[in-house]
XYZ file of C-alpha atoms in Angstrom:
762
model
C 0.000 0.000 0.000
C 1.597 3.328 -1.047
C 1.640 6.589 0.934
C -1.275 8.125 -0.987
C -3.516 5.114 -0.355
C -2.520 4.964 3.336
C -3.334 8.646 3.836
C -6.740 8.310 2.158
C -7.469 5.091 4.067
C -6.763 6.683 7.470
C -8.943 9.707 6.731
C -11.786 7.428 5.550
C -11.607 5.164 8.626
C -11.631 8.108 11.068
C -14.508 9.728 9.209
C -16.613 6.534 9.167
C -16.002 5.845 12.882
C -17.038 9.353 13.886
C -19.967 9.254 11.485
C -21.183 5.971 13.001
C -20.931 7.388 16.512
C -22.681 10.580 15.483
C -25.399 8.685 13.636
C -26.254 6.693 16.747
C -26.507 9.831 18.857
C -28.444 11.573 16.097
C -30.929 8.712 15.753
C -31.606 8.679 19.491
C -32.148 12.414 19.502
C -34.449 12.179 16.502
C -36.589 9.524 18.162
C -36.840 11.695 21.289
C -37.952 14.651 19.180
C -40.684 12.627 17.503
C -42.037 11.477 20.864
C -42.001 14.976 22.401
C -43.493 16.842 19.414
C -47.142 17.515 20.325
C -48.518 17.825 16.780
C -47.666 18.354 13.102
C -49.190 21.400 11.405
C -50.490 21.436 7.839
C -49.140 23.527 4.933
C -45.759 24.083 6.549
C -42.962 25.833 4.674
C -39.413 27.003 5.322
C -39.388 30.528 6.684
C -36.063 32.235 5.984
C -34.645 35.416 7.409
C -31.758 37.376 8.846
C -31.198 39.401 12.040
C -28.929 42.457 11.496
C -27.685 45.529 13.375
C -29.157 48.498 11.507
C -26.146 50.795 11.919
C -23.391 48.310 10.919
C -25.392 45.701 8.959
C -23.557 42.963 10.868
C -25.476 39.747 11.487
C -26.565 38.934 15.058
C -25.291 35.490 16.024
C -27.141 33.011 18.316
C -30.510 34.781 18.421
C -33.150 32.220 19.561
C -36.268 31.626 17.445
C -39.195 29.401 18.457
C -42.735 28.639 17.295
C -45.334 27.302 19.798
C -42.657 25.331 21.691
C -42.431 22.888 18.770
C -39.866 24.477 16.443
C -36.536 25.894 17.593
C -33.471 27.324 15.880
C -30.646 29.836 16.307
C -29.165 32.358 13.887
C -25.785 31.470 12.424
C -22.640 33.636 12.383
C -24.124 35.727 9.550
C -27.382 36.252 11.446
C -29.273 33.955 9.030
C -31.908 31.406 10.017
C -34.358 28.826 8.663
C -37.347 27.461 10.568
C -40.422 25.402 9.667
C -43.571 27.544 9.925
C -47.176 27.814 8.768
C -49.320 30.875 8.034
C -50.713 32.284 11.297
C -47.839 30.999 13.470
C -46.267 33.372 15.987
C -42.466 33.467 15.935
C -40.676 34.534 19.130
C -37.216 36.049 18.602
C -35.016 36.672 21.651
C -31.421 37.795 22.271
C -29.655 39.597 25.157
C -28.984 42.631 22.925
C -32.644 43.479 22.207
C -36.161 43.113 23.594
C -38.206 40.016 22.713
C -40.025 40.230 19.386
C -43.235 38.347 18.559
C -44.073 38.243 14.844
C -47.181 36.700 13.261
C -46.430 34.900 9.980
C -48.613 36.344 7.201
C -46.657 35.256 4.096
C -43.786 33.076 2.914
C -41.543 36.066 2.229
C -38.070 36.388 3.742
C -37.821 38.360 7.004
C -35.210 40.993 7.788
C -35.074 41.977 11.474
C -33.209 45.245 12.111
C -31.881 45.965 15.612
C -31.507 49.616 16.674
C -30.911 50.725 20.299
C -32.179 47.458 21.705
C -35.419 47.538 19.697
C -36.159 45.059 16.880
C -38.112 45.991 13.750
C -39.394 43.220 11.428
C -39.566 43.867 7.684
C -40.888 41.507 4.989
C -38.847 41.307 1.772
C -41.598 41.244 -0.848
C -41.381 38.724 -3.681
C -38.284 37.143 -2.177
C -38.628 34.027 -4.288
C -38.017 36.154 -7.372
C -35.513 37.868 -5.159
C -32.886 39.382 -7.301
C -33.347 42.865 -8.719
C -32.822 43.650 -12.375
C -29.693 45.679 -11.575
C -28.038 42.705 -9.847
C -28.818 40.322 -12.711
C -27.572 42.887 -15.224
C -24.268 43.121 -13.347
C -24.021 39.319 -13.098
C -24.691 38.835 -16.824
C -22.347 41.703 -17.717
C -19.436 39.986 -15.977
C -20.142 36.713 -17.786
C -20.300 38.614 -21.097
C -16.948 40.297 -20.365
C -15.471 36.917 -19.426
C -16.564 35.556 -22.799
C -15.171 38.583 -24.662
C -11.717 38.213 -23.088
C -11.691 34.392 -23.195
C -9.323 34.071 -26.170
C -7.156 37.066 -25.225
C -6.316 36.736 -21.522
C -7.276 33.704 -19.449
C -6.604 35.348 -16.067
C -8.735 38.408 -16.894
C -11.550 36.206 -18.141
C -11.414 34.113 -14.943
C -11.479 37.300 -12.831
C -14.750 38.329 -14.485
C -16.272 34.932 -13.663
C -15.008 35.352 -10.098
C -16.838 38.698 -9.854
C -20.014 37.070 -11.162
C -19.717 34.329 -8.522
C -19.225 36.959 -5.787
C -22.450 38.619 -6.928
C -24.254 35.266 -6.879
C -23.008 34.568 -3.346
C -23.916 37.993 -1.974
C -27.394 37.966 -3.541
C -28.238 34.256 -3.203
C -28.738 33.761 -6.932
C -30.386 30.586 -8.157
C -28.344 27.455 -8.761
C -29.026 27.727 -12.489
C -27.221 31.088 -12.591
C -24.290 29.815 -10.520
C -24.171 26.819 -12.881
C -23.834 29.190 -15.847
C -20.826 30.856 -14.209
C -19.035 27.549 -13.643
C -19.863 26.477 -17.201
C -18.207 29.645 -18.514
C -15.188 28.918 -16.308
C -14.987 25.434 -17.833
C -15.073 26.941 -21.338
C -12.140 29.220 -20.450
C -10.020 26.332 -19.202
C -11.037 24.210 -22.200
C -9.833 26.861 -24.652
C -6.504 27.231 -22.834
C -5.954 23.438 -22.769
C -6.315 23.156 -18.963
C -8.484 20.069 -19.313
C -8.389 18.877 -15.672
C -9.661 22.244 -14.458
C -12.248 22.335 -17.256
C -13.561 18.925 -16.147
C -13.815 20.052 -12.495
C -15.800 23.170 -13.381
C -18.108 21.494 -15.900
C -18.886 18.862 -13.266
C -19.665 21.609 -10.748
C -21.922 23.271 -13.310
C -23.718 19.996 -14.054
C -24.151 19.118 -10.376
C -25.628 22.532 -9.602
C -28.024 22.579 -12.554
C -27.735 19.944 -15.260
C -28.334 21.035 -18.867
C -27.585 19.358 -22.220
C -24.992 22.063 -22.896
C -22.886 21.543 -19.773
C -23.150 17.763 -20.179
C -21.901 17.964 -23.786
C -19.122 20.290 -22.649
C -18.109 17.865 -19.888
C -17.957 15.024 -22.427
C -15.803 17.227 -24.683
C -13.395 17.984 -21.821
C -13.068 14.280 -20.991
C -12.332 13.559 -24.674
C -9.664 16.230 -24.982
C -8.078 14.959 -21.758
C -7.782 11.482 -23.307
C -10.473 9.977 -21.021
C -12.514 8.513 -23.866
C -14.555 6.008 -21.833
C -15.635 8.734 -19.393
C -16.592 10.887 -22.376
C -18.789 8.074 -23.713
C -20.305 7.436 -20.276
C -21.148 11.136 -19.855
C -22.771 11.283 -23.289
C -24.862 8.175 -22.648
C -26.216 9.745 -19.438
C -27.716 12.619 -21.437
C -31.454 12.414 -22.073
C -31.654 12.720 -25.867
C -35.274 13.872 -25.647
C -34.038 17.194 -24.183
C -31.594 17.868 -27.030
C -32.228 20.194 -29.956
C -31.683 18.787 -33.452
C -28.263 20.451 -33.640
C -27.318 19.047 -30.217
C -28.422 15.576 -31.313
C -25.992 15.788 -34.222
C -23.281 16.955 -31.800
C -24.172 14.064 -29.489
C -23.727 11.334 -32.127
C -20.672 13.050 -33.607
C -19.043 13.207 -30.158
C -19.735 9.514 -29.580
C -18.156 8.755 -32.958
C -15.073 10.804 -32.083
C -14.610 8.935 -28.795
C -15.090 5.506 -30.410
C -12.638 6.225 -33.226
C -10.077 7.309 -30.623
C -10.589 3.901 -28.979
C -10.059 2.196 -32.390
C -13.676 0.943 -32.342
C -14.379 1.824 -35.976
C -17.790 0.066 -36.394
C -19.247 1.932 -33.393
C -17.745 5.194 -34.641
C -19.232 4.717 -38.128
C -22.646 3.805 -36.679
C -22.822 7.000 -34.605
C -21.503 9.215 -37.403
C -24.226 7.844 -39.710
C -26.939 8.539 -37.113
C -25.708 12.108 -36.816
C -25.541 12.462 -40.616
C -29.152 11.269 -40.983
C -30.382 13.964 -38.573
C -28.196 16.652 -40.181
C -29.495 15.811 -43.684
C -33.106 15.702 -42.482
C -32.903 19.149 -40.875
C -30.478 20.678 -43.427
C -27.687 21.351 -40.924
C -25.182 21.957 -43.734
C -21.869 22.352 -41.821
C -22.483 19.096 -39.994
C -23.286 17.246 -43.233
C -19.818 18.216 -44.477
C -18.119 17.307 -41.189
C -19.761 13.909 -40.878
C -19.048 12.894 -44.493
C -15.419 13.735 -43.794
C -15.375 11.770 -40.545
C -16.963 8.683 -42.091
C -14.142 8.923 -44.625
C -11.728 8.949 -41.662
C -13.253 5.716 -40.356
C -12.814 3.937 -43.689
C -9.262 5.288 -44.031
C -8.414 4.005 -40.554
C -9.817 0.592 -41.522
C -7.777 0.541 -44.745
C -10.889 0.764 -46.979
C -9.441 3.451 -49.229
C -12.003 3.264 -52.063
C -14.885 3.887 -49.632
C -12.866 6.634 -47.935
C -12.339 8.280 -51.356
C -16.095 8.458 -51.953
C -16.827 10.198 -48.660
C -13.856 12.561 -48.952
C -15.050 13.578 -52.438
C -18.510 14.254 -50.960
C -17.038 16.360 -48.169
C -14.876 18.311 -50.665
C -17.871 19.185 -52.842
C -19.977 20.158 -49.814
C -17.154 22.267 -48.345
C -16.712 24.163 -51.624
C -20.410 25.073 -51.556
C -20.112 26.454 -47.996
C -17.242 28.969 -48.074
C -13.604 29.261 -49.095
C -12.264 28.726 -45.558
C -14.134 25.448 -45.149
C -13.017 24.384 -48.630
C -9.355 25.059 -47.740
C -9.697 23.134 -44.490
C -11.220 20.048 -46.109
C -8.862 20.124 -49.103
C -5.850 20.107 -46.790
C -7.231 17.125 -44.890
C -7.921 15.145 -48.091
C -4.451 16.028 -49.414
C -2.953 14.499 -46.256
C -4.947 11.334 -46.973
C -3.611 11.227 -50.558
C -0.060 11.705 -49.269
C -0.404 8.819 -46.831
C -1.441 6.593 -49.730
C 1.430 7.697 -52.023
C -0.937 9.407 -54.485
C 1.474 12.294 -54.825
C 0.341 13.738 -58.175
C -3.242 14.099 -56.903
C -1.926 15.529 -53.637
C 0.204 18.132 -55.444
C -2.687 19.219 -57.663
C -4.986 19.644 -54.638
C -2.388 21.534 -52.585
C -1.563 23.905 -55.473
C -5.251 24.724 -55.754
C -5.351 25.228 -51.991
C -2.348 27.551 -52.179
C -4.127 29.740 -54.723
C -7.251 29.837 -52.527
C -5.229 30.872 -49.473
C -3.698 33.721 -51.494
C -7.227 34.918 -52.358
C -8.169 35.258 -48.686
C -8.148 38.709 -47.055
C -4.736 39.441 -45.542
C -5.627 38.673 -41.876
C -6.916 35.247 -42.973
C -3.936 34.339 -45.150
C -2.731 32.301 -42.223
C -5.846 30.240 -41.672
C -6.323 28.263 -38.458
C -8.654 25.285 -38.519
C -11.285 25.896 -35.871
C -14.341 24.025 -34.889
C -14.579 22.614 -31.409
C -18.115 23.908 -31.620
C -18.745 23.143 -35.307
C -16.764 20.020 -35.971
C -16.912 17.924 -32.842
C -13.996 16.947 -30.678
C -11.277 16.183 -33.212
C -10.049 19.731 -33.856
C -8.706 22.119 -31.216
C -9.214 25.858 -31.755
C -5.969 26.659 -29.952
C -3.680 24.188 -31.744
C -0.768 25.613 -33.752
C -0.389 22.291 -35.555
C -3.728 22.889 -37.316
C -2.585 26.084 -39.060
C -2.931 26.209 -42.860
C -0.464 28.798 -44.174
C 1.398 29.530 -47.428
C 4.682 28.330 -45.919
C 3.182 25.021 -44.811
C 1.438 24.427 -48.154
C 4.645 25.167 -50.087
C 6.533 22.787 -47.805
C 4.008 19.978 -48.345
C 4.125 20.438 -52.139
C 7.929 20.321 -52.044
C 7.796 17.250 -49.816
C 5.470 15.473 -52.267
C 7.896 16.145 -55.141
C 10.791 14.990 -52.947
C 9.060 11.690 -52.187
C 8.866 11.082 -55.949
C 12.599 11.895 -56.277
C 11.686 14.993 -58.316
C 14.266 17.075 -56.504
C 14.535 19.826 -59.096
C 10.768 20.477 -58.873
C 10.838 20.274 -55.059
C 13.550 22.914 -54.549
C 11.557 26.053 -55.617
C 8.642 25.173 -53.334
C 10.935 24.456 -50.392
C 12.706 27.783 -50.954
C 9.329 29.585 -51.040
C 8.359 27.813 -47.831
C 11.557 28.956 -46.098
C 11.052 32.545 -47.286
C 7.402 32.662 -46.152
C 8.185 30.959 -42.837
C 11.015 33.395 -42.131
C 8.760 36.352 -42.898
C 6.050 35.014 -40.561
C 8.545 33.836 -37.891
C 7.322 30.236 -38.218
C 10.451 28.476 -36.936
C 9.019 24.959 -37.087
C 8.145 25.062 -40.794
C 11.352 26.976 -41.601
C 13.403 24.287 -39.823
C 11.620 21.397 -41.594
C 11.807 23.048 -45.020
C 15.514 23.888 -44.560
C 16.284 20.302 -43.634
C 14.350 18.970 -46.637
C 16.057 21.475 -48.968
C 19.488 20.332 -47.746
C 18.538 16.738 -48.489
C 17.275 17.694 -51.967
C 20.626 19.287 -52.870
C 22.395 16.307 -51.345
C 20.399 13.953 -53.577
C 21.459 16.082 -56.580
C 25.097 15.628 -55.460
C 25.488 19.347 -54.770
C 27.186 18.631 -51.448
C 28.585 22.125 -50.871
C 25.159 23.771 -51.098
C 23.641 20.928 -49.073
C 26.192 21.437 -46.322
C 25.700 25.226 -46.215
C 21.925 24.797 -45.962
C 22.374 22.098 -43.346
C 24.335 24.577 -41.215
C 21.330 26.905 -41.461
C 19.172 23.993 -40.292
C 21.387 23.425 -37.234
C 21.202 27.153 -36.406
C 17.405 27.016 -36.672
C 17.317 24.029 -34.315
C 19.324 26.020 -31.766
C 16.995 28.998 -32.201
C 13.974 26.738 -31.778
C 15.385 25.316 -28.557
C 15.788 28.833 -27.169
C 12.214 29.624 -28.144
C 10.975 26.427 -26.480
C 12.792 27.371 -23.276
C 11.109 30.776 -23.354
C 7.747 29.099 -23.902
C 8.365 26.883 -20.867
C 9.005 29.968 -18.716
C 5.893 31.665 -20.114
C 3.842 28.515 -19.497
C 5.043 28.442 -15.896
C 4.000 32.068 -15.380
C 0.678 31.401 -17.081
C 0.028 28.417 -14.793
C 0.841 30.529 -11.735
C -1.680 33.166 -12.815
C -4.280 30.522 -13.565
C -3.671 28.834 -10.200
C -4.023 32.136 -8.351
C -7.311 32.901 -10.115
C -8.628 29.370 -9.595
C -7.768 29.516 -5.883
C -9.942 32.599 -5.602
C -12.803 30.745 -7.324
C -12.294 27.745 -5.036
C -12.445 30.054 -2.017
C -15.752 31.505 -3.233
C -17.170 28.019 -3.782
C -16.116 27.037 -0.254
C -17.786 30.184 1.099
C -20.963 29.300 -0.776
C -20.865 25.718 0.468
C -20.060 26.894 3.990
C -22.914 29.392 4.015
C -25.308 26.843 2.559
C -24.035 24.199 4.941
C -24.528 26.441 7.952
C -28.092 27.195 6.914
C -28.828 23.528 6.314
C -27.311 22.646 9.667
C -29.442 25.252 11.393
C -32.513 23.884 9.582
C -31.823 20.359 10.745
C -31.275 21.607 14.289
C -34.631 23.372 14.283
C -36.435 20.287 12.997
C -34.865 17.791 15.388
C -33.840 19.720 18.486
C -35.769 20.045 21.727
C -34.337 22.035 24.603
C -33.175 18.830 26.328
C -30.696 17.806 23.557
C -29.747 21.060 21.755
C -26.174 21.067 23.032
C -25.601 17.395 22.171
C -26.710 17.712 18.549
C -24.822 20.977 17.977
C -21.603 19.199 18.953
C -22.399 16.271 16.634
C -23.070 18.465 13.605
C -20.063 20.680 14.261
C -17.841 17.606 14.563
C -19.062 16.090 11.308
C -18.898 19.322 9.376
C -15.495 20.273 10.762
C -14.093 16.832 9.983
C -15.442 17.005 6.462
C -13.808 20.393 5.882
C -10.496 19.195 7.309
C -10.585 16.071 5.135
C -11.438 18.104 2.055
C -8.731 20.657 2.800
C -6.144 17.926 3.412
C -7.045 16.226 0.148
C -6.773 19.408 -1.923
C -3.514 20.410 -0.248
C -2.033 16.978 -0.920
C -3.195 16.949 -4.540
C -1.911 20.484 -5.219
C 1.496 19.725 -3.696
C 1.755 16.525 -5.741
C 0.731 18.287 -8.967
C 3.162 21.155 -8.354
C 5.983 18.694 -7.735
C 5.175 16.864 -10.981
C 5.099 20.156 -12.924
C 8.458 21.175 -11.458
C 9.976 17.827 -12.441
C 8.646 18.101 -16.012
C 10.049 21.631 -16.364
C 13.400 20.486 -15.000
C 13.513 17.550 -17.443
C 12.769 19.797 -20.423
C 15.462 22.234 -19.313
C 18.049 19.454 -18.934
C 17.145 17.958 -22.326
C 17.475 21.390 -23.920
C 20.974 21.647 -22.403
C 22.017 18.144 -23.528
C 21.075 18.442 -27.209
C 23.028 21.653 -28.079
C 26.031 20.218 -26.184
C 25.806 17.002 -28.214
C 25.317 18.823 -31.530
C 28.319 21.064 -30.814
C 30.588 18.092 -30.046
C 29.347 16.168 -33.077
C 29.868 19.131 -35.442
C 33.406 19.478 -34.102
C 33.933 15.834 -35.049
C 32.565 16.486 -38.550
C 34.754 19.576 -38.986
C 37.860 17.765 -37.783
C 37.236 14.776 -40.016
C 36.566 16.865 -43.105
C 39.814 18.730 -42.458
C 41.883 15.527 -42.392
C 40.267 13.234 -45.009
C 39.344 13.144 -48.646
C 35.999 14.471 -49.916
C 34.364 11.108 -50.669
C 35.087 9.736 -47.213
C 33.972 13.015 -45.652
C 30.642 12.849 -47.519
C 30.090 9.289 -46.361
C 30.852 10.374 -42.793
C 28.475 13.343 -43.152
C 25.680 11.033 -44.368
C 26.097 8.834 -41.278
C 26.169 11.938 -39.099
C 22.928 13.236 -40.700
C 21.207 9.941 -39.886
C 22.414 10.233 -36.288
C 21.216 13.838 -35.981
C 17.789 12.930 -37.365
C 17.380 10.219 -34.725
C 18.562 12.517 -31.920
C 16.204 15.368 -32.875
C 13.215 13.052 -33.371
C 13.637 11.621 -29.876
C 14.647 14.809 -28.053
C 11.154 15.688 -26.767
C 10.434 12.235 -25.264
C 10.971 11.240 -21.616
C 11.473 7.623 -22.694
C 12.039 5.832 -26.015
C 12.224 2.096 -26.846
C 15.593 0.577 -25.943
C 15.864 -0.685 -29.524
C 15.936 2.940 -30.806
C 18.566 3.945 -28.239
C 20.755 0.989 -29.290
C 20.397 1.966 -32.982
C 21.459 5.529 -32.121
C 24.378 4.195 -30.056
C 25.528 1.922 -32.900
C 25.629 4.849 -35.332
C 27.442 7.112 -32.871
C 30.037 4.463 -31.926
C 30.589 3.678 -35.602
C 31.295 7.366 -36.300
C 33.743 7.661 -33.399
C 35.514 4.472 -34.493
C 35.595 5.833 -38.028
C 37.571 8.796 -36.705
C 39.796 6.935 -34.203
C 40.331 3.595 -35.978
C 43.881 3.390 -34.703
C 42.838 4.021 -31.096
C 40.247 1.354 -30.346
C 38.030 -1.469 -31.555
C 34.502 -1.926 -30.266
C 31.783 -4.524 -29.905
C 28.074 -4.070 -29.128
C 26.456 -7.285 -27.943
C 22.756 -7.706 -27.079
C 21.734 -11.075 -25.624
C 19.387 -12.880 -27.999
C 16.751 -13.622 -25.348
C 16.146 -9.913 -24.609
C 13.056 -8.292 -26.138
C 14.577 -4.815 -26.464
C 11.304 -3.334 -27.737
C 9.700 -4.101 -24.344
C 12.060 -1.814 -22.417
C 11.974 2.005 -22.333
C 15.002 4.225 -21.679
C 15.550 8.012 -21.521
C 16.925 9.238 -24.888
C 20.593 10.242 -25.110
C 21.347 8.458 -21.804
C 23.989 5.975 -23.021
C 25.758 8.186 -25.573
C 27.547 10.504 -23.065
C 29.093 7.482 -21.318
C 30.370 6.127 -24.658
C 31.637 9.608 -25.548
C 33.544 9.807 -22.237
C 35.025 6.346 -22.800
C 36.357 7.323 -26.250
C 37.386 10.940 -25.680
C 38.693 10.744 -22.126
C 39.866 7.146 -21.842
C 40.767 5.397 -25.102
C 41.971 8.467 -27.022
C 44.881 8.979 -24.646
C 45.909 5.303 -24.591
C 49.243 4.663 -26.346
C 48.353 1.239 -27.689
C 45.071 0.277 -29.346
C 42.228 -0.173 -26.826
C 38.803 -1.789 -26.812
C 35.252 -0.689 -26.027
C 32.688 -3.338 -25.007
C 28.947 -2.574 -24.800
C 26.914 -5.494 -23.471
C 23.137 -5.720 -22.866
C 22.123 -8.726 -20.783
C 19.005 -10.019 -19.024
C 19.034 -9.998 -15.202
C 15.406 -10.938 -14.558
C 12.288 -10.962 -16.727
C 11.732 -7.287 -15.908
C 15.308 -6.061 -15.420
C 18.223 -5.750 -17.842
C 21.780 -4.553 -17.338
C 23.753 -2.447 -19.824
C 27.514 -2.295 -19.325
C 29.896 0.097 -21.121
C 33.480 -1.010 -20.468
C 36.746 0.376 -21.838
C 40.400 -0.403 -21.149
C 41.533 3.207 -21.484
C 43.624 5.216 -19.057
C 40.859 5.576 -16.430
C 39.125 8.608 -14.980
C 41.847 9.672 -12.545
C 44.577 9.676 -15.190
C 42.262 11.459 -17.627
C 41.624 14.262 -15.114
C 45.345 14.947 -14.876
C 45.557 15.486 -18.650
C 42.553 17.831 -18.975
C 42.519 21.599 -19.160
C 40.326 23.564 -16.751
C 37.805 24.233 -19.567
C 37.530 20.516 -20.378
C 36.948 19.677 -16.728
C 34.050 22.147 -16.539
C 32.491 20.852 -19.743
C 32.558 17.190 -18.703
C 31.379 18.028 -15.210
C 28.377 19.869 -16.610
C 27.479 17.114 -19.086
C 27.719 14.277 -16.556
C 25.999 16.435 -13.942
C 23.012 16.851 -16.276
C 22.858 13.081 -16.788
C 22.811 12.513 -13.016
C 20.052 15.089 -12.555
C 17.957 13.533 -15.351
C 18.291 10.063 -13.833
C 17.392 11.377 -10.356
C 14.273 13.198 -11.602
C 13.110 10.278 -13.757
C 13.603 7.846 -10.870
C 11.521 10.079 -8.629
C 8.740 10.235 -11.234
C 8.856 6.583 -12.317
C 9.786 4.680 -9.114
C 13.527 4.047 -9.536
C 13.361 2.847 -13.141
C 17.050 3.536 -13.906
C 20.174 2.936 -11.825
C 23.715 3.934 -12.888
C 26.991 2.836 -11.274
C 30.505 3.823 -12.464
C 33.396 1.514 -11.523
C 37.054 2.511 -11.881
C 39.171 -0.493 -12.864
C 42.416 -0.929 -10.864
C 45.776 0.535 -11.931
C 44.304 3.041 -14.414
C 43.172 0.228 -16.739
C 39.841 1.701 -17.716
C 36.293 2.389 -16.568
C 33.083 0.351 -16.452
C 29.618 1.932 -16.439
C 26.799 -0.381 -15.306
C 23.251 0.808 -16.036
C 20.314 -1.186 -14.652
C 16.957 -0.672 -16.398
C 13.551 -1.844 -15.197
C 10.580 -2.609 -17.417
C 7.427 -0.452 -16.990
């Protein structure tokens, strides 16, 4: 049993024990009340009110209220009360600070009792059940409108407006349906800004306060975007379809289809998409007819039924063209991706060229067109996703890529150059990087190695620039999360105040219904104990969860920072190797070396954003790297990489770039300084069914001897590189329960070093 489970278990046990004790006491008290109550009156209702000081408007606590010696209650800390009454009853109100008041109940309206100089004045609040004035509702709705207006510009500002609306609802006791609207808007804010956990929490609050088809569909959407597909399906199936509008019914079936296709359950996805399409066609909901034809095409494509997929994609293309140019561009780009995946490059190129012309025809602000449609196209497209941008630079890149895949390098080059130019102008580093890399390869394939190399240097510079940008984005994301957390804490505090106020009133109501003078004190203690324990448990849970989440976020940020430090360091060292080799060898051999190096760089960059990669990929990367180092230092060492045949390397996961620094140290700081030819042995062996051991052993001069030969700059560089490795391993072990263990053994008499890495299966 882990610490989390133990903590929860202890809280639950204590709560249940106290609840059982309290229930027994409560039951006895309740039975006593029933025996002592002289009669039940007809047409009873809950009379609400508040006792206040007129000069300060502060509530009067612990004022006693009674009706005919059968109903009793006290005011809470805010001066509020609830008591069961009937028309014609006389309510006695007493407190040491004012004279006794006797009030005859003539209506069900709320009472306000003002105390001035020891005298109480009772005032009925007319039409209390419709209670809120037009000015208050206008202010409440205005804040929700402002929250919606700033939703896509500034999350914190938008949340602050919702917070103000909730404060108004708390101060004026707005209906649960209005409070539900506020929490629904809060969920929409978090959904747009990809804070799916918080969106789920607030949509659930909204639904629990006042369930509507809209907040239920929104909750299902949030579950889907958070990857909780089964919960999304469960939420959708709990919706009463009879309460849905025709448009919402289409959304309902489309959402089910999206969740099923994410679960690879294509028949269920197709069935629901077809149901939605039938309703959309019957009621002429044109945008949804286009969307659902496209999504049925997706199902067939995922099943490998390409002819059927073609038919539906052609339908969706024709329908999209009849809607508007933006929708046509969006659908054309999607179909072009399908053609590319099926190696139908000529058709793809024709479609993308047409798309490029259409994008140029758009008004200037729309020339970079973002696919949107969380509201119009179901769950599969995110409004806030950069990856869904259709822009001239991306279209030019995809056309160039299609020519490249057909080995039409001469035709590919102009489009790739246009892509780079457009991307540079629009500061789109990702597309510029990809297009530069592809352009280098195109020149390489045409045997123009000088141009290829110059462009490749531009690619490396772009990678460095992109890393810097990513680091800045991490810092900005951290600040954004802090602002969001601060705003959400304020909302949580308001919700606790609302629950506390409501809880106090409910507690007072229960006291008045069950308490006689003989057991008032006993039941007050019981309720206070239960309520206090509940609040403590809730507070402890939220504190524990927030601390755990913050720790996880800190670890993820630290990992990204360390990875961003490792990759430039590796690229710099590798480029030094390339430069040195080119300087000392003939051109043909240098080109062959550069080709191997390009393959290595591609693997490193592809894996650089992952916490773990399959061990098989890491071994492939290691083989290429070791081969390159041996290529350069053939007279210094021989090497062997041996993986036991009984190991399923694909079953094990390892942090990327973890083994390479140890091999680099062995070559550069051990074997390179050895006078005679040395050896490097890399051995992967099975320890248990879930544990393997990777050893990297050299017979170089050893670490101590190597330190004596290094300059101060070299010592700092190695220390930093190995220090980063140690930090990465420590953080990953904390996050994944000691998955990786590294031990470094110095062989006696300066005869080399052995690194032993133990890796556990997930």
